[in-house]
Backbone as a ProteinNet text record, in pm:
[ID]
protein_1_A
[PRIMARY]
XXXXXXXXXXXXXXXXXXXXXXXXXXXXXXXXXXXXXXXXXXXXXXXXXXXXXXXXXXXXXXXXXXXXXXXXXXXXXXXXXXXXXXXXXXXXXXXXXXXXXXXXXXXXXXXXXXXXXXXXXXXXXXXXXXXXXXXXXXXXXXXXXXXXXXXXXXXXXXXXXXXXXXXXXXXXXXXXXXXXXXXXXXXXXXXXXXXXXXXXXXXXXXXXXXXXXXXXXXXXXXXXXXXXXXXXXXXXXXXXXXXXXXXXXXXXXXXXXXXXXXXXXXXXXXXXXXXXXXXXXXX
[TERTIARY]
16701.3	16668.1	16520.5	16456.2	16287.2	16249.6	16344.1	16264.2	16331.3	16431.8	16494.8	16343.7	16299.6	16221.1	16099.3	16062.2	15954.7	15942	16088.1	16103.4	16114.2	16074.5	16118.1	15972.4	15867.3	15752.3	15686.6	15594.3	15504.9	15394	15445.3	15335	15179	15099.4	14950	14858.3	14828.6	14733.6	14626.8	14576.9	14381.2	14323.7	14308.5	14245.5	14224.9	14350.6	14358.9	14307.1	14319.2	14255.9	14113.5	14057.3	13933.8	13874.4	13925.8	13828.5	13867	13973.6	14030.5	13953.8	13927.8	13852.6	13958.1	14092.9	14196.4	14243.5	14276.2	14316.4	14449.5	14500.2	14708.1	14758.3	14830	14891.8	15006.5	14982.6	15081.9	15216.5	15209.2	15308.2	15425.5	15383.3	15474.3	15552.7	15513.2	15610.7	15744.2	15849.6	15948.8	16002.1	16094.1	16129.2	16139.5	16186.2	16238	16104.3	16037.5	15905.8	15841.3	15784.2	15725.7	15772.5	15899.5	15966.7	15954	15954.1	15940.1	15792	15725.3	15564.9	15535.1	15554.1	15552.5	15592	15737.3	15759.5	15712.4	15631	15531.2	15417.7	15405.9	15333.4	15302.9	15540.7	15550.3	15611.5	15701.1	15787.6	15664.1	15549.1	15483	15379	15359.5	15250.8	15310.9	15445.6	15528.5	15530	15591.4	15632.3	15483.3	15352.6	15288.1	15167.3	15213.8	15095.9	15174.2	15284.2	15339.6	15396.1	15470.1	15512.3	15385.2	15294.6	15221.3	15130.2	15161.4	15071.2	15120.4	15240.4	15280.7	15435.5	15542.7	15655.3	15703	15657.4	15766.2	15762.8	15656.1	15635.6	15712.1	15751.4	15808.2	15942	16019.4	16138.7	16173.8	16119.6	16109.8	16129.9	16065	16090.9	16161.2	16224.6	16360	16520.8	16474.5	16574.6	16669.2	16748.2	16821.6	16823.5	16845.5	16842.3	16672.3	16595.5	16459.7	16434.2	16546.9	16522.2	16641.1	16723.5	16835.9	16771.5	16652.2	16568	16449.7	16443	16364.5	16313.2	16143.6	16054	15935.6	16034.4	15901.8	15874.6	15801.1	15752.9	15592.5	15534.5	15393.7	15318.6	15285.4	15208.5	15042.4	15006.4	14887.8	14822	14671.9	14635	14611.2	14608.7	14620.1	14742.9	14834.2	14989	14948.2	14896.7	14889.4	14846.4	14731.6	14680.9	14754.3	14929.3	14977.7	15082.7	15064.8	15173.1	15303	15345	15528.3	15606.3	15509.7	15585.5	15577.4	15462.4	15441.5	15558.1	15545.1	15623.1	15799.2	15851	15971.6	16024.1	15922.2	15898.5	15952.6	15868.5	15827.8	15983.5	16029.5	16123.4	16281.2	16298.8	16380.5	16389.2	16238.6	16270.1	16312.3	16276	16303.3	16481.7	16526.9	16644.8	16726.8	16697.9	16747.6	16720	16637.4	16611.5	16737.1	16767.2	16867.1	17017.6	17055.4	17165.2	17251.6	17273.8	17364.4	17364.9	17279.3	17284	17236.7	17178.3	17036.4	17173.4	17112.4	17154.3	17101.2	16984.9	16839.6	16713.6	16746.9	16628.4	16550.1	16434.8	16360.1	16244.4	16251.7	16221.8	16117.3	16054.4	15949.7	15934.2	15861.4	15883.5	15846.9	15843.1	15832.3	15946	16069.7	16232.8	16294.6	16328	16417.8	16565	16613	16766.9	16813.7	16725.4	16800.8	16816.8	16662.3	16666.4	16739.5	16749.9	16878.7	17012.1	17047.6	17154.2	17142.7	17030	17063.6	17072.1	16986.3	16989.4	17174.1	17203.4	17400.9	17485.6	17412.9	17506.1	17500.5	17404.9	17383.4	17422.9	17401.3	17426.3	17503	17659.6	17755.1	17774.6	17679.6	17698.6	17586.4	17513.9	17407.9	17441.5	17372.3	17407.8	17335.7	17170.7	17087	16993.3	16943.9	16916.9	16843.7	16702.7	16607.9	16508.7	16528.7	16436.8	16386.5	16239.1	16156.8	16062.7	16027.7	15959.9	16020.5	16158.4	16167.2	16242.5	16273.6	16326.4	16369	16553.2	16671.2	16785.4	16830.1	16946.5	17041.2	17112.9	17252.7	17348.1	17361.1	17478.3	17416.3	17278.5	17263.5	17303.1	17287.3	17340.7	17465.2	17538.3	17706.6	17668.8	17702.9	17694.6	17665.6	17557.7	17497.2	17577.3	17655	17725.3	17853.5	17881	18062.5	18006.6	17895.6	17861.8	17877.7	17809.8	17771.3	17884.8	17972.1	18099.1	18105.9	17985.9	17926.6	17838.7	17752.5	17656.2	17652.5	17592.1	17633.7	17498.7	17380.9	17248.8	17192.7	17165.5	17104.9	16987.6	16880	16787.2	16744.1	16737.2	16668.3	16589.1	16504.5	16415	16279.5	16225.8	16151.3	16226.1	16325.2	16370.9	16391.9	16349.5	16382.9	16505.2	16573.6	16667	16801.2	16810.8	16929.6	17072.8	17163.9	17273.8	17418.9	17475.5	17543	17656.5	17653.1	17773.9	17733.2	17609.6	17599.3	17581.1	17611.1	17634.1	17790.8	17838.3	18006.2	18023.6	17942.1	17982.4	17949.8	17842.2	17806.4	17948	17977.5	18034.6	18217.8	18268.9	18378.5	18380.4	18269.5	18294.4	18256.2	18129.8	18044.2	18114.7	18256	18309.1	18247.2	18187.9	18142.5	17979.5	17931.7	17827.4	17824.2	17710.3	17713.6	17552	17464.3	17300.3	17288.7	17216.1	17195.1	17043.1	16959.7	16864.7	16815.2	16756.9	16745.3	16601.3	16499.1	16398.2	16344.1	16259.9	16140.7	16038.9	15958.4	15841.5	15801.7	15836.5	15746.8	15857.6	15909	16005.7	15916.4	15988.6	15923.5	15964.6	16081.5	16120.1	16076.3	16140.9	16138.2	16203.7	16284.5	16316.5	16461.9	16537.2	16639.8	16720	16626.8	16679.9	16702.1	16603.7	16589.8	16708.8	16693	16845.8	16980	16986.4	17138.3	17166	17097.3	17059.4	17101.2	17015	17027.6	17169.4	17206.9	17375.7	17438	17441.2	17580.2	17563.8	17420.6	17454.3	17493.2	17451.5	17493.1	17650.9	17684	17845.4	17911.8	17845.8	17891.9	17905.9	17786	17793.5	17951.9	17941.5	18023.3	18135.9	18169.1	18320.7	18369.6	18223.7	18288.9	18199.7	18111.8	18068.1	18113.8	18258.2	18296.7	18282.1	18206.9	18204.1	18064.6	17992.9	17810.3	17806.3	17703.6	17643.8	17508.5	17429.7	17296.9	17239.8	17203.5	17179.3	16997.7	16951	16815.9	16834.5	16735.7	16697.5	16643.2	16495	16364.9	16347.8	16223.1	16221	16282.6	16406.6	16524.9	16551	16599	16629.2	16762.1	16830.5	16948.1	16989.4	17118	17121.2	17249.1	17238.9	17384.5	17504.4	17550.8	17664.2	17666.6	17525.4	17586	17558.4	17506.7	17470.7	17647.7	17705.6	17815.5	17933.4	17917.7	18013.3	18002.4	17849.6	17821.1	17855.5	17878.6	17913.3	18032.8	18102.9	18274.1	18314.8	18253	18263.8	18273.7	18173.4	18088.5	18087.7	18240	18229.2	18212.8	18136.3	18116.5	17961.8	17878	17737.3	17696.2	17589.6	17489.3	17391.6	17293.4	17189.1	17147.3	17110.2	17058.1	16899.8	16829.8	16719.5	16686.8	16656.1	16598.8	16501.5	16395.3	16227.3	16200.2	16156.1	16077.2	16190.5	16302.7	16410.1	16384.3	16410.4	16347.9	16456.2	16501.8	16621.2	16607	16640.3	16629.2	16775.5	16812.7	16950.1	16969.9	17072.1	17134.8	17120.9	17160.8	17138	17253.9	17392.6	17513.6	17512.7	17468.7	17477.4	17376.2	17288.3	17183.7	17244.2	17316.2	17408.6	17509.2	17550.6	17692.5	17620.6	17487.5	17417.8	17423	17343.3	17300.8	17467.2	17555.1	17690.3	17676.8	17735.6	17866.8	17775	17581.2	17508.9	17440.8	17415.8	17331.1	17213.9	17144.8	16996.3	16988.3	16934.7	16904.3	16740.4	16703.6	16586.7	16569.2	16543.4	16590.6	16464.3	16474.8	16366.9	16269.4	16279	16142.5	16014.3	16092.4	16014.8	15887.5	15846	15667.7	15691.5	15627.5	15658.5	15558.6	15543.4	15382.8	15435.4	15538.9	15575.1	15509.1	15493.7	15463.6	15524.7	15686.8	15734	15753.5	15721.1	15711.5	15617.2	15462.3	15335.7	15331.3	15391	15414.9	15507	15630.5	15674.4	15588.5	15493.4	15452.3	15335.6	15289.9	15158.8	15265.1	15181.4	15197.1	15094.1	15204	15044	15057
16997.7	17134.9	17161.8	17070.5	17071.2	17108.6	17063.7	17060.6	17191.7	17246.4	17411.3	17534.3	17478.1	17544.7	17533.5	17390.8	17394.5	17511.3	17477.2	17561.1	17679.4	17764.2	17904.6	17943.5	17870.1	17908.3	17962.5	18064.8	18130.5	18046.9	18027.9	17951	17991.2	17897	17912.5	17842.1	17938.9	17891.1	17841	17755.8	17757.1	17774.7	17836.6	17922.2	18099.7	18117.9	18257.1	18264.8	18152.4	18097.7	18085.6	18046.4	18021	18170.9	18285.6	18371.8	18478.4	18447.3	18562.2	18618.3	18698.2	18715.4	18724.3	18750.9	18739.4	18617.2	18576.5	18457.2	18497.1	18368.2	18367.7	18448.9	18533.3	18572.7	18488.3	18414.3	18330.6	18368.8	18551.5	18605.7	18619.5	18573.3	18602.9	18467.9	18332	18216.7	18243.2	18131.7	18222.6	18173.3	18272.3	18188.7	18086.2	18026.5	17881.7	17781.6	17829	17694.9	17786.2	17912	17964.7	17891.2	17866.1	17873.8	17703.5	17590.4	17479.9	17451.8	17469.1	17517.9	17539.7	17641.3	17693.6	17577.3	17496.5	17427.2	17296.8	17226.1	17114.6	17167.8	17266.3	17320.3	17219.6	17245	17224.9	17340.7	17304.4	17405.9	17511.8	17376.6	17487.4	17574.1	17549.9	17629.7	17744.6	17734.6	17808.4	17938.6	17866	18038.3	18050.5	18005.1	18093.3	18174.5	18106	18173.8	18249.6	18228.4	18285.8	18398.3	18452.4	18564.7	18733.5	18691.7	18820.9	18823.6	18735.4	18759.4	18851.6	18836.8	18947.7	18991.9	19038	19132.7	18968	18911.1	18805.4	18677.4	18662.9	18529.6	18537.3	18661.6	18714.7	18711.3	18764.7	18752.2	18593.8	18551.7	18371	18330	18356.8	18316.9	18367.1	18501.2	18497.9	18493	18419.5	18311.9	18220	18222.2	18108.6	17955.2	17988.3	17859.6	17787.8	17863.4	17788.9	17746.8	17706	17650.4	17534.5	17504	17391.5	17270.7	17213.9	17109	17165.8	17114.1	17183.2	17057.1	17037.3	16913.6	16960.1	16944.5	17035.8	16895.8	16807.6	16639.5	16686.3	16670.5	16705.4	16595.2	16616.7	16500.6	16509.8	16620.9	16712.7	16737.5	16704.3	16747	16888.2	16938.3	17102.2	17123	17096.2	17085.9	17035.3	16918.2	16905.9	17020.7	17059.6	17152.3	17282.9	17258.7	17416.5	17346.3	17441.3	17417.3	17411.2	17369.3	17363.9	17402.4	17587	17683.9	17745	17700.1	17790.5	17717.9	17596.7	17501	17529.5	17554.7	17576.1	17717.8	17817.1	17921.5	17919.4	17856.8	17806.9	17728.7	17671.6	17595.1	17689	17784.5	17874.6	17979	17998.1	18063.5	18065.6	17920	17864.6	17810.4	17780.6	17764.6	17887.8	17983.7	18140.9	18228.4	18151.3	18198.9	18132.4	17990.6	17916	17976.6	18034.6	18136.4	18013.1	17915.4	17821.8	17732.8	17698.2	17666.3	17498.6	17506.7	17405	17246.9	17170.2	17012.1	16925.1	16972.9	16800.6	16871.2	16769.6	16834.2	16742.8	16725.2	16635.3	16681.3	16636.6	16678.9	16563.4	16648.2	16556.9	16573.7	16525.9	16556.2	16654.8	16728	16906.3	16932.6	16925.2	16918.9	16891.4	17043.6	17017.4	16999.9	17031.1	17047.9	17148.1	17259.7	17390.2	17377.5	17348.2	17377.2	17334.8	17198	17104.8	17182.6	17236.1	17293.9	17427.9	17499.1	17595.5	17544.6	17475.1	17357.3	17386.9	17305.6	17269.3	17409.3	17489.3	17553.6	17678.3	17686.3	17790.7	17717.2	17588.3	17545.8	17425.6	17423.6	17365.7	17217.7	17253.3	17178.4	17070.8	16978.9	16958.5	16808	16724.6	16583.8	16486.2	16521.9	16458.7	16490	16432.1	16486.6	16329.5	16360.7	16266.1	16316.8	16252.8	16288.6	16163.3	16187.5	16084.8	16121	16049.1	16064.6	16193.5	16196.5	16267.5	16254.5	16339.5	16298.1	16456.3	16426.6	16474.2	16425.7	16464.1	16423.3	16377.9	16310.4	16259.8	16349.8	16447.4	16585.1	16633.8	16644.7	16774.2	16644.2	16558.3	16489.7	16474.4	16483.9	16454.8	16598.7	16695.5	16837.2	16844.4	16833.6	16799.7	16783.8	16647.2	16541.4	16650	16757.5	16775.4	16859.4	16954.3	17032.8	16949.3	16798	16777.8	16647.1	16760	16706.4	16639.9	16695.3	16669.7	16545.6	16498.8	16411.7	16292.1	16240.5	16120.4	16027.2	16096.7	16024.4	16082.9	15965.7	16031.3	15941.7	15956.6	15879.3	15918.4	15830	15876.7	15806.4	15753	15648	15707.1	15591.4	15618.8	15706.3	15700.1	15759.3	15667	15676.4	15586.4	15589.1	15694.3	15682.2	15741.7	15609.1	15669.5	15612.9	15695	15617.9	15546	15449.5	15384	15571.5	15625.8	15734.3	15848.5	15865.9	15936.2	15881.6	15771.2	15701.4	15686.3	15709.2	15708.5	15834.7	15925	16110.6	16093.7	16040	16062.4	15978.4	15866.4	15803.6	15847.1	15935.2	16009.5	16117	16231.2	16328.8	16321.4	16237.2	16171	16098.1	16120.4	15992.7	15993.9	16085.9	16016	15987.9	15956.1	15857.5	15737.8	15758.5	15584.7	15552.1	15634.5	15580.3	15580	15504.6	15474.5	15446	15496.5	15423.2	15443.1	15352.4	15346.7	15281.9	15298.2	15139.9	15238	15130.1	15159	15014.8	15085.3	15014.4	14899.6	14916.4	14800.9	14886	14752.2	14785.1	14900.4	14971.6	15041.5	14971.6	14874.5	14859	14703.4	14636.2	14516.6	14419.4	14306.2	14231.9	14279.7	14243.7	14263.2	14382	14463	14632.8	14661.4	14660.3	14652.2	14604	14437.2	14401.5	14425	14454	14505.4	14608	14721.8	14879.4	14872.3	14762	14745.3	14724.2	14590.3	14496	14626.1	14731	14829.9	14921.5	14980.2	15051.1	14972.5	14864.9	14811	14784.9	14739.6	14797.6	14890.2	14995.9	15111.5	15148.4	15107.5	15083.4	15056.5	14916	14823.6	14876.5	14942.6	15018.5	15141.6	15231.1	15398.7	15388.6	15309.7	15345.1	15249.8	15195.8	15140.9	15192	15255	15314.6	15331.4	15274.8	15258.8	15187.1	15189.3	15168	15048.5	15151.9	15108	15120.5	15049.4	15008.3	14981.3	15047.7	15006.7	15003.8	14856.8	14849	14756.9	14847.9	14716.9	14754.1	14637.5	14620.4	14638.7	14659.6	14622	14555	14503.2	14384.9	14352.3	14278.7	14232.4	14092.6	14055.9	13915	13860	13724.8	13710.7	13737	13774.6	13848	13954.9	14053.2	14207.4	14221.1	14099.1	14101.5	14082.9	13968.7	13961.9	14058.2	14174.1	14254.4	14354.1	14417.3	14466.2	14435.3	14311.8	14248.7	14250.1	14249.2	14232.9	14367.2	14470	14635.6	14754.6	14670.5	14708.6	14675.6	14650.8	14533.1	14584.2	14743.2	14801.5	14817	14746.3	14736.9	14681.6	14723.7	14705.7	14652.4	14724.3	14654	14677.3	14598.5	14592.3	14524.5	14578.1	14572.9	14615	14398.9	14410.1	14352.8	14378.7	14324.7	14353.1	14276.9	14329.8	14258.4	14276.1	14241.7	14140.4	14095.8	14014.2	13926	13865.5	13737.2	13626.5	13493.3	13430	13412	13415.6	13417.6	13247.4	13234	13078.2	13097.9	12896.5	12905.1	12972.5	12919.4	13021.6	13147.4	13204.9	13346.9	13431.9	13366.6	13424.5	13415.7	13298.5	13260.4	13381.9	13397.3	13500.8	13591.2	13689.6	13800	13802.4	13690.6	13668.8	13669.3	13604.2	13621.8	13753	13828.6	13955.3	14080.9	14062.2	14232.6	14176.7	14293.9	14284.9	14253.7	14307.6	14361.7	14364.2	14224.9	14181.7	14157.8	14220.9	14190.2	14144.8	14000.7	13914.4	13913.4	13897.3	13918.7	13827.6	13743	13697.4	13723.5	13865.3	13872.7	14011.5	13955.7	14062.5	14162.6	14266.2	14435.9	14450.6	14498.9	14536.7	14624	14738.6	14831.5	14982.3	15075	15188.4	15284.9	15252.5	15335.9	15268.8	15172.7	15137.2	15117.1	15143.4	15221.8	15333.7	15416.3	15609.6	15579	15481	15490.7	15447.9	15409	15342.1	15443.1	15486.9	15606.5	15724.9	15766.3	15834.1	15926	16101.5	16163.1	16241
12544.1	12505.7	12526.3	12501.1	12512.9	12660.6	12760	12890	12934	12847.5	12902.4	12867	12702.3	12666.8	12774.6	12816.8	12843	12999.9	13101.7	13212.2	13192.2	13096.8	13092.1	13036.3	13012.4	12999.2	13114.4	13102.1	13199.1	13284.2	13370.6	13440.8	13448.5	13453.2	13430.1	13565.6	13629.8	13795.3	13725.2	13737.4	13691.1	13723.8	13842.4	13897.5	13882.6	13831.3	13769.4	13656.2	13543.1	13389.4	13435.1	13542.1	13539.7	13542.5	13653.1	13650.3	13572.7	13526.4	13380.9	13249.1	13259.2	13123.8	12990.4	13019.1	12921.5	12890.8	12747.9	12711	12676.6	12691.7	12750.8	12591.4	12603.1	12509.4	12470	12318.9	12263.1	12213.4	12214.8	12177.7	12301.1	12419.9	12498.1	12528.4	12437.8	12428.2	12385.1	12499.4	12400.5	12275.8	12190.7	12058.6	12003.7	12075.9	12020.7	12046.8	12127.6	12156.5	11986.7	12013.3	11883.9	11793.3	11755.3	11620.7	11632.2	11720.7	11713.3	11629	11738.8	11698	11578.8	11496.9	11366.2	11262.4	11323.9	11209.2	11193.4	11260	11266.7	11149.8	11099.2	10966.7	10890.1	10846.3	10730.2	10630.9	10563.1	10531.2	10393.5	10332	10240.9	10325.7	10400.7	10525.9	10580.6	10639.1	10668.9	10529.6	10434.1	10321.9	10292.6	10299.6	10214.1	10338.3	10476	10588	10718	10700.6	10837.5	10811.5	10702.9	10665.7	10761.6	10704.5	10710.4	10833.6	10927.5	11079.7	11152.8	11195.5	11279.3	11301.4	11351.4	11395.6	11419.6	11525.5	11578.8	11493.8	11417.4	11343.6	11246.7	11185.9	11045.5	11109	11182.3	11238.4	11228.4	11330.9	11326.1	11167.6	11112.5	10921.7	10877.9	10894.8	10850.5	10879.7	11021	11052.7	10988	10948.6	10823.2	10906.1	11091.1	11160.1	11179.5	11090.6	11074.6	10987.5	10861.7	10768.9	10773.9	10860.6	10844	10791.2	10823.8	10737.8	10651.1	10558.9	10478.8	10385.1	10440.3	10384.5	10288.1	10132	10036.6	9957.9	10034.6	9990.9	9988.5	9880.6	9869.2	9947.6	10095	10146.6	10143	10108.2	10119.7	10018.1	10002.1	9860	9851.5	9935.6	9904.3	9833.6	9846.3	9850.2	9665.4	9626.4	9515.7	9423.1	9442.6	9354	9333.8	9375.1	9301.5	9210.7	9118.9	9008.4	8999.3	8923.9	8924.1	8925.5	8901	8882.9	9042.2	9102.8	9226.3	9321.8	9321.4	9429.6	9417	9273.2	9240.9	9298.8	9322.6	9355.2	9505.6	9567.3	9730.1	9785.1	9670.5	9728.6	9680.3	9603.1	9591	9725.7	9764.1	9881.5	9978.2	10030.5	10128.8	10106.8	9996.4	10020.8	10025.9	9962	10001.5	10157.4	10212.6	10370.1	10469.6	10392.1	10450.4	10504.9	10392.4	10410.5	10428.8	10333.3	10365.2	10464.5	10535.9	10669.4	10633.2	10497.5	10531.5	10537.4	10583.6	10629.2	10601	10603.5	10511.8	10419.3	10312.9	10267.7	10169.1	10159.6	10127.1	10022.3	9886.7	9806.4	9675.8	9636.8	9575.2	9392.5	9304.1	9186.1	9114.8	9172.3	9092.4	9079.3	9140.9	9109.6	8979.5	8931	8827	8866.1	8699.4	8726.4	8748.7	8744.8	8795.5	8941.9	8923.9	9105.5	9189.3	9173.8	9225.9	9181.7	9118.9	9145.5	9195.1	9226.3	9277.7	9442.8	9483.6	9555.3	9671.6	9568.6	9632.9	9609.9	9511.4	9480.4	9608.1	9703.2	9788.8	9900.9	9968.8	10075	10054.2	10100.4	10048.9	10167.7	10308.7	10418.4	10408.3	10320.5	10306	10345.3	10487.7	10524.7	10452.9	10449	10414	10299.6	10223.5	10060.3	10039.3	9988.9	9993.2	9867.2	9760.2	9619.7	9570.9	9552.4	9473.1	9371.2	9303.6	9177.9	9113.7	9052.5	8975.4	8842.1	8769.8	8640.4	8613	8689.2	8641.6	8520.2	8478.4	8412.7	8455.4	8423.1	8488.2	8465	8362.6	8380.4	8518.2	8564.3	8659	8796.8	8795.5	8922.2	8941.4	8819.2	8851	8908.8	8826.2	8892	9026.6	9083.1	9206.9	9290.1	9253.7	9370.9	9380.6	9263.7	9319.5	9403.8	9448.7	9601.3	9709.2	9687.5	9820.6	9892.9	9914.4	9938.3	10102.3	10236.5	10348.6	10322	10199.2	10195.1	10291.2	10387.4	10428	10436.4	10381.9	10351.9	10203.8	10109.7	9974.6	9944.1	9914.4	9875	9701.6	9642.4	9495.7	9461.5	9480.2	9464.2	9359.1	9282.9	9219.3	9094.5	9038.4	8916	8819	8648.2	8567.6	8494.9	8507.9	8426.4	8522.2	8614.6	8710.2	8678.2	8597.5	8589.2	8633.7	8574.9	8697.6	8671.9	8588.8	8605.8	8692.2	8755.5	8834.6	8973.3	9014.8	9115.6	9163.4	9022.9	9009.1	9024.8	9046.6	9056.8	9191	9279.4	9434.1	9477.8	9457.4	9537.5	9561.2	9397.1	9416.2	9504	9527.8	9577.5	9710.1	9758.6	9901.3	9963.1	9993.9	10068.4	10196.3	10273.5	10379.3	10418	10247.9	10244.8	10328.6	10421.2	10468.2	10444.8	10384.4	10394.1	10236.1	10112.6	10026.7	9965.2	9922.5	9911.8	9771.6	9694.9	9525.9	9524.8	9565.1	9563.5	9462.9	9406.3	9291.3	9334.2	9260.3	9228.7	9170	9017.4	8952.6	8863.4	8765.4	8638.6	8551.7	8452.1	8368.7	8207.6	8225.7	8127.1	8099.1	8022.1	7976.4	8049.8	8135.9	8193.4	8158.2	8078	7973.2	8079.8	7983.9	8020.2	8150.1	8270.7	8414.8	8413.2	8461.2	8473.4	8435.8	8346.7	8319.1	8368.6	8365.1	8418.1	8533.8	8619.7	8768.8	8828.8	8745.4	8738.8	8724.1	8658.7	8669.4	8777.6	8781.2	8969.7	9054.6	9040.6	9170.1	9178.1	9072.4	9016.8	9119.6	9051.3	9068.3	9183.6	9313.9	9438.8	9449.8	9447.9	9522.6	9478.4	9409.3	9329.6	9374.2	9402.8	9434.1	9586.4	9681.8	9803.4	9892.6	9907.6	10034.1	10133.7	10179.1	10323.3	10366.6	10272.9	10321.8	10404	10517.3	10644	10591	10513.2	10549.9	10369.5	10292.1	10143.4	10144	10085.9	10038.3	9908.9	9830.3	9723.7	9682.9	9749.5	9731.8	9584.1	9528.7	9416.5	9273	9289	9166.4	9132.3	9016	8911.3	8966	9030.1	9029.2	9007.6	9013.9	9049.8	9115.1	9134.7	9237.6	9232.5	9118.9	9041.4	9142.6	9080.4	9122.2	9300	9346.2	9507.8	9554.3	9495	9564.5	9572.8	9438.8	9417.1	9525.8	9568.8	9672.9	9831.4	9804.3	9947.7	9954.5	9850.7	9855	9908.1	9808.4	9826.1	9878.2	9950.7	10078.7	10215.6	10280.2	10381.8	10506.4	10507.4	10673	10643.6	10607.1	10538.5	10667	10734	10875.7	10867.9	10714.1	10734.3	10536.3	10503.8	10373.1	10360.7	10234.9	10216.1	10086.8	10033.6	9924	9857.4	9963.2	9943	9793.4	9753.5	9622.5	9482.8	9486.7	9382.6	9354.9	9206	9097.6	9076.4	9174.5	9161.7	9281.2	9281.4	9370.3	9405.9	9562.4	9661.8	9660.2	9610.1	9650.4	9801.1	9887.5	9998.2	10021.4	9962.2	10006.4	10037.8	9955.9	9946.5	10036.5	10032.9	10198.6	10316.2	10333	10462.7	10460	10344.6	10338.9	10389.4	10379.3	10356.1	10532.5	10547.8	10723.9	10826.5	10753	10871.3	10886.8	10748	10715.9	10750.9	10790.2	10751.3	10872	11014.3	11106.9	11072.2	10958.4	10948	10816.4	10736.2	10628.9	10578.9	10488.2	10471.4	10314.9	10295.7	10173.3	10054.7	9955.7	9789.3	9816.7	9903.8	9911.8	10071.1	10134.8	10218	10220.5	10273.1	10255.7	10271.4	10193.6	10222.2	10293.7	10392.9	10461.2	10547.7	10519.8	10596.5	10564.3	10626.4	10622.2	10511.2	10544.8	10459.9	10311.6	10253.8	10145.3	10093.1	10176.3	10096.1	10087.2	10170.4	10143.4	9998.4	10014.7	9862.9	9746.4	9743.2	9629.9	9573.1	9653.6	9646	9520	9424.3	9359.9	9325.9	9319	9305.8	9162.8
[MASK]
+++++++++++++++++++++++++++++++++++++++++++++++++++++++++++++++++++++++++++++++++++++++++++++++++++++++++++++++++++++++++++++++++++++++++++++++++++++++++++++++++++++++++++++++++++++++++++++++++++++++++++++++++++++++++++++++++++++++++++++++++++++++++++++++++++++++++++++++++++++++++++

């Protein structure tokens, strides 16, 4: 599609650019390069600067097919300094521009429980759904999960109080979940607590998500109990990853890990990846 867009652009002599006193009018790109363009922003750049430039930029934004992904992850300290009320604001809009359409969406801890349900409750087709650092309830996630009946990627990472019964709400209504991801950080609780906490999602996994692909869950409390129930559970599992987890793997059971999963990454190996210092950064 890129190289259709790129052939339908206006060609440029440089020699005509050289003795031109006119500079190329950007308005005469066509839509879809504009509307590509635009969304390398960023979806908070987008609602609060593109609205009011001009006829075609504003058209372009209220497009519902310019919001099918929608990334309101505060990566930006500008992005920090608005409030909870402004961002909840920002992110109502943008899912109301969607018109149902949206498919991914990636979300950070200004997320309540409303929002999340207004969330599913407007766009019923939603594949991909990626939330960190936040603190929902487990009524608003069962809720959640009976919308996202399309889900087939969920990330929740960084939540303290994630329960194994709302893992038992994704995995009844998500049957065609195959991506998983739960990592945290550093326990919040006591040894005790972690672990047991941990032992029943992972439960809960291996009980309601037979049809997962691909399992993250770095730094969690587990142990060989709840590893093997997962493996039993789970037997179309590709690649798993659980750097950081606070248990040591018999030799058996690493061997089992290494036959039955392409792409194993085991509790005693080094995190020094990218995306698990973007996870650890908190703002």
């Amino acid at each position: 599609m890129a190289s259709s867009w790129s052939s339908s652009l206006p060609r440029m002599d440089s020699k005509n650019l050289k003795g031109s006193t006119q500079p190329p009018n950007w308005l005469d790109l066509p839509r879809e390069v504009t509307a590509m363009i635009l969304q390398k922003l960023g979806a908070f750049d987008i609602l609060m600067r593109i609205y009011p430039v001009c006829s075609v930029w504003r058209h372009i934004y209220e497009d519902p097919l310019m919001w099918r992904t929608l990334d309101m992850r505060i990566l930006h300290t500008r992005h920090r300094r608005l409030t909870g009320h402004t961002l909840d604001k920002l992110c109502h809009r943008a899912v109301d521009r969607s018109n149902g359409l949206l498919e991914q969406i990636f979300l950070d801890q200004f997320v309540t429980a409303d929002l999340l349900l207004h969330i599913v409750n407007r766009n019923h087709c939603i594949r991909v759904m990626r939330i960190k650092r936040c603190t929902i309830s487990s009524e608003a996630l069962i809720e959640a999960a009976k919308k996202l009946r399309f889900l087939e990627e969920l990330e929740l990472s960084l939540f303290d109080d994630l329960t194994c019964k709302s893992l038992e709400a994704v995995g009844r209504n998500c049957s065609g979940l195959r991506s998983l991801k739960l990592n945290k950080v550093l326990p919040t609780r006591s040894y005790h607590q972690s672990h047991e906490g941990n032992n029943s999602q992972a439960f809960a996994i291996a009980k309601y998500m037979g049809e997962l692909r691909h399992l993250e869950l770095l730094g969690n409390w587990l142990d060989g109990t709840s590893l093997v129930a997962i493996l039993d559970g789970c037997p179309h599992l590709e690649s798993l990853d659980l750097r950081g987890c606070r248990f040591t793997l018999t030799v058996s059971l690493r061997r089992r890990c290494s036959q039955r999963i392409k792409r194993v990454c085991f509790p005693d190996e080094h995190i020094h990846d990218e995306y698990f210092q973007a996870l650890c950064m908190r703002t």
